[in-house]
Coordinates of C-alpha atoms and ligand atoms in Angstrom, one line a residue:
X1 CA 40.7 37.9 -2.6
X2 CA 40.6 34.4 -1.1
X3 CA 41.4 33.8 2.6
X4 CA 43.5 30.7 3.4
X5 CA 40.8 30.0 6.1
X6 CA 37.7 31.8 7.2
X7 CA 38.6 35.0 9.1
X8 CA 37.8 35.1 12.8
X9 CA 34.4 36.3 13.8
X10 CA 34.0 40.0 14.6
X11 CA 33.4 40.5 18.3
X12 CA 30.3 42.6 18.9
X13 CA 28.5 44.1 21.9
X14 CA 24.8 44.6 22.0
X15 CA 23.4 48.2 22.2
X16 CA 20.6 48.6 24.7
X17 CA 17.3 49.5 23.1
X18 CA 18.5 48.7 19.6
X19 CA 18.9 45.7 17.3
X20 CA 22.3 47.1 16.2
X21 CA 25.5 45.8 17.6
X22 CA 28.8 47.6 18.3
X23 CA 31.8 46.0 16.5
X24 CA 34.9 45.9 18.8
X25 CA 38.3 47.0 17.5
X26 CA 40.7 47.2 20.4
X27 CA 40.4 47.2 24.2
X28 CA 42.6 49.7 26.1
X29 CA 42.7 49.5 29.9
X30 CA 44.0 52.2 32.2
X31 CA 45.9 51.2 35.4
X32 CA 45.5 52.7 38.9
X33 CA 43.0 55.4 38.0
X34 CA 41.4 55.7 41.4
X35 CA 43.6 56.9 44.3
X36 CA 42.2 54.5 46.8
X37 CA 42.9 51.5 44.5
X38 CA 46.4 52.7 43.8
X39 CA 47.0 52.8 47.6
X40 CA 45.6 49.3 48.2
X41 CA 48.0 48.0 45.5
X42 CA 50.9 49.6 47.3
X43 CA 51.5 52.6 45.0
X44 CA 51.6 56.4 45.3
X45 CA 48.2 58.0 44.4
X46 CA 49.9 61.1 43.0
X47 CA 48.8 62.2 39.5
X48 CA 51.5 60.5 37.5
X49 CA 50.9 60.1 33.7
X50 CA 48.3 57.4 33.1
X51 CA 49.6 54.0 31.9
X52 CA 47.8 51.5 29.7
X53 CA 47.6 47.8 28.9
X54 CA 45.5 46.0 26.4
X55 CA 43.1 43.1 26.3
X56 CA 42.0 41.4 23.1
X57 CA 38.6 42.0 21.4
X58 CA 38.0 38.2 21.7
X59 CA 38.3 38.5 25.5
X60 CA 34.9 40.1 25.8
X61 CA 32.3 38.1 27.7
X62 CA 28.7 39.2 27.2
X63 CA 26.1 39.4 29.8
X64 CA 24.2 36.2 30.3
X65 CA 27.3 34.1 29.7
X66 CA 29.1 32.5 32.6
X67 CA 32.7 33.4 33.5
X68 CA 34.7 30.2 33.5
X69 CA 37.4 30.2 36.2
X70 CA 40.6 30.3 34.2
X71 CA 43.6 27.9 34.4
X72 CA 47.1 28.5 35.8
X73 CA 45.9 30.7 38.7
X74 CA 44.4 30.4 42.2
X75 CA 43.8 34.2 42.6
X76 CA 41.4 35.7 40.1
X77 CA 40.3 39.2 41.0
X78 CA 37.4 41.3 40.0
X79 CA 37.8 45.0 39.0
X80 CA 34.6 46.8 38.2
X81 CA 35.1 49.5 35.6
X82 CA 33.2 52.0 33.4
X83 CA 33.7 51.1 29.7
X84 CA 33.9 53.9 27.2
X85 CA 33.0 52.8 23.6
X86 CA 34.3 55.0 20.7
X87 CA 32.5 55.7 17.4
X88 CA 35.4 57.7 16.0
X89 CA 39.1 58.2 16.7
X90 CA 42.3 59.7 15.4
X91 CA 45.6 60.9 16.6
X92 CA 46.5 63.8 18.9
X93 CA 42.8 64.4 19.8
X94 CA 42.5 67.6 22.0
X95 CA 40.9 67.1 25.4
X96 CA 38.1 69.5 24.4
X97 CA 37.2 67.3 21.3
X98 CA 37.6 63.9 23.0
X99 CA 34.0 63.3 24.0
X100 CA 32.9 63.8 20.4
X101 CA 34.5 60.4 19.8
X102 CA 32.3 58.6 22.3
X103 CA 29.5 56.3 21.2
X104 CA 28.4 55.2 24.6
X105 CA 29.1 53.5 27.9
X106 CA 29.0 50.1 29.5
X107 CA 29.6 48.3 32.7
X108 CA 32.6 46.1 32.5
X109 CA 34.9 43.9 34.6
X110 CA 38.7 43.8 34.2
X111 CA 39.1 40.2 35.4
X112 CA 42.7 39.6 36.5
X113 CA 44.9 36.6 37.3
X114 CA 46.4 38.6 40.2
X115 CA 49.0 35.9 41.1
X116 CA 50.4 35.9 37.5
X117 CA 50.2 39.7 37.2
X118 CA 52.2 40.0 40.5
X119 CA 54.9 37.6 39.2
X120 CA 55.2 39.5 36.0
X121 CA 55.4 42.9 37.8
X122 CA 58.2 41.5 40.0
X123 CA 60.1 40.3 37.0
X124 CA 59.5 43.5 35.0
X125 CA 57.7 41.4 32.3
X126 CA 54.5 42.2 30.4
X127 CA 51.1 41.7 32.0
X128 CA 49.3 39.8 29.3
X129 CA 49.1 36.5 31.1
X130 CA 47.5 38.2 34.1
X131 CA 45.1 40.4 32.1
X132 CA 44.4 39.4 28.5
X133 CA 43.1 35.9 28.9
X134 CA 39.8 34.3 27.5
X135 CA 36.6 35.9 28.9
X136 CA 38.7 38.4 31.0
X137 CA 36.5 41.4 29.8
X138 CA 32.9 40.8 30.8
X139 CA 30.8 43.8 29.4
X140 CA 27.2 44.8 29.6
X141 CA 25.2 46.0 26.6
X142 CA 26.3 49.6 25.7
X143 CA 24.1 52.6 26.3
X144 CA 24.4 55.4 23.8
X145 CA 25.7 58.7 25.1
X146 CA 22.7 60.3 23.5
X147 CA 20.6 58.5 26.1
X148 CA 22.8 58.7 29.2
X149 CA 25.0 61.8 28.6
X150 CA 28.7 61.7 29.5
X151 CA 28.9 60.5 33.1
X152 CA 31.6 62.3 35.2
X153 CA 30.2 61.3 38.6
X154 CA 28.0 58.6 40.1
X155 CA 28.3 55.5 42.1
X156 CA 30.3 52.5 40.9
X157 CA 30.0 49.3 42.9
X158 CA 30.4 45.6 42.8
X159 CA 28.6 43.0 44.9
X160 CA 29.4 39.4 45.2
X161 CA 26.5 37.2 46.4
X162 CA 24.7 40.4 47.4
X163 CA 27.6 41.7 49.6
X164 CA 29.2 45.0 48.6
X165 CA 33.0 44.4 47.8
X166 CA 33.9 47.5 45.7
X167 CA 32.5 51.0 46.1
X168 CA 33.5 54.3 44.6
X169 CA 32.4 57.2 42.5
X170 CA 33.3 58.1 38.9
X171 CA 34.3 61.5 40.2
X172 CA 37.3 59.8 41.9
X173 CA 39.0 59.0 38.6
X174 CA 42.5 60.5 38.6
X175 CA 42.5 60.8 34.8
X176 CA 39.1 61.9 33.4
X177 CA 37.5 60.3 30.3
X178 CA 38.4 63.1 27.9
X179 CA 42.0 63.2 29.2
X180 CA 42.4 59.5 28.8
X181 CA 41.1 59.6 25.2
X182 CA 43.4 62.5 24.4
X183 CA 46.4 60.9 26.0
X184 CA 45.8 57.5 24.4
X185 CA 45.4 59.2 21.0
X186 CA 49.0 60.5 21.3
X187 CA 50.3 57.0 21.7
X188 CA 47.9 55.1 19.3
X189 CA 45.6 55.9 16.4
X190 CA 42.2 55.5 18.0
X191 CA 39.4 54.0 15.9
X192 CA 35.7 53.5 15.9
X193 CA 35.2 50.3 17.8
X194 CA 37.8 50.9 20.4
X195 CA 36.8 50.3 24.1
X196 CA 38.5 52.0 27.0
X197 CA 38.2 50.4 30.5
X198 CA 38.7 53.4 32.8
X199 CA 40.1 51.8 36.0
X200 CA 38.7 50.4 39.2
X201 CA 37.8 51.8 42.6
X202 CA 39.2 50.2 45.8
X203 CA 38.1 46.9 47.1
X204 CA 39.4 44.4 44.5
X205 CA 39.6 40.9 45.7
X206 CA 39.3 37.2 44.7
X207 CA 36.3 35.4 43.2
X208 CA 35.4 31.7 43.6
X209 CA 33.4 29.3 41.5
X210 CA 29.7 29.8 42.2
X211 CA 30.1 33.5 43.0
X212 CA 27.4 35.8 41.5
X213 CA 29.0 39.1 40.5
X214 CA 26.7 42.2 40.2
X215 CA 28.4 45.3 38.9
X216 CA 26.7 48.7 38.7
X217 CA 27.6 52.1 37.3
X218 CA 25.0 54.8 38.1
X219 CA 23.4 56.2 35.0
X220 CA 24.9 53.4 32.9
X221 CA 23.5 50.2 34.1
X222 CA 24.3 46.8 35.6
X223 CA 26.3 43.7 34.7
X224 CA 25.6 40.3 36.3
X225 CA 27.7 37.2 35.7
X226 CA 28.4 34.0 37.5
X227 CA 31.8 32.3 38.0
X228 CA 31.7 28.7 37.0
Ligands
MN1 MN1 41.6 47.5 35.8

């Protein structure tokens, strides 16, 4: 088989303590998964079914790279999130079997053009222009579950220029990691290489050029990037 042009480069994420890399297939993001964040966005925190949107594998920004302030916006928000990286998948995965699909975890940011997302919400249109833009998914190196276990509690925070802006605990997730994997697998065929961003705690807000972002998930690690 001969390609009409060279196929795009496979996006990969480093694995901590290894020279192997994780090849990214799809990126699923869950919305409003912490009650306090649902409230700050003007929604009811009751346990409604989870909802999802996607980013593109090429939207990943690796640690050590700068986050370029994107165009067509004046309100880019940070959302600190635990990333779950899958080593296997399938359809209709039972909750009890879901964690068997997990390769490991990372610290990620769901960077959001909030002004564009807000306009799309109001018009009932898709969120891509607010969510799935270049470099919108900064992610740390992954830590294998064999090293860290499967975190279900622990601090999650984001500092900007050493000041705490977001703070929460993984135990505040409305939909837990196995439930999210199981639910997603009823809608999509999950695969090795899929990444799930698990939602953000309260305190989202705008970033400016020059800001130093430092995200942390207890037991998983840190992510540091600078907005340029
Ligand atoms: Mn998010």
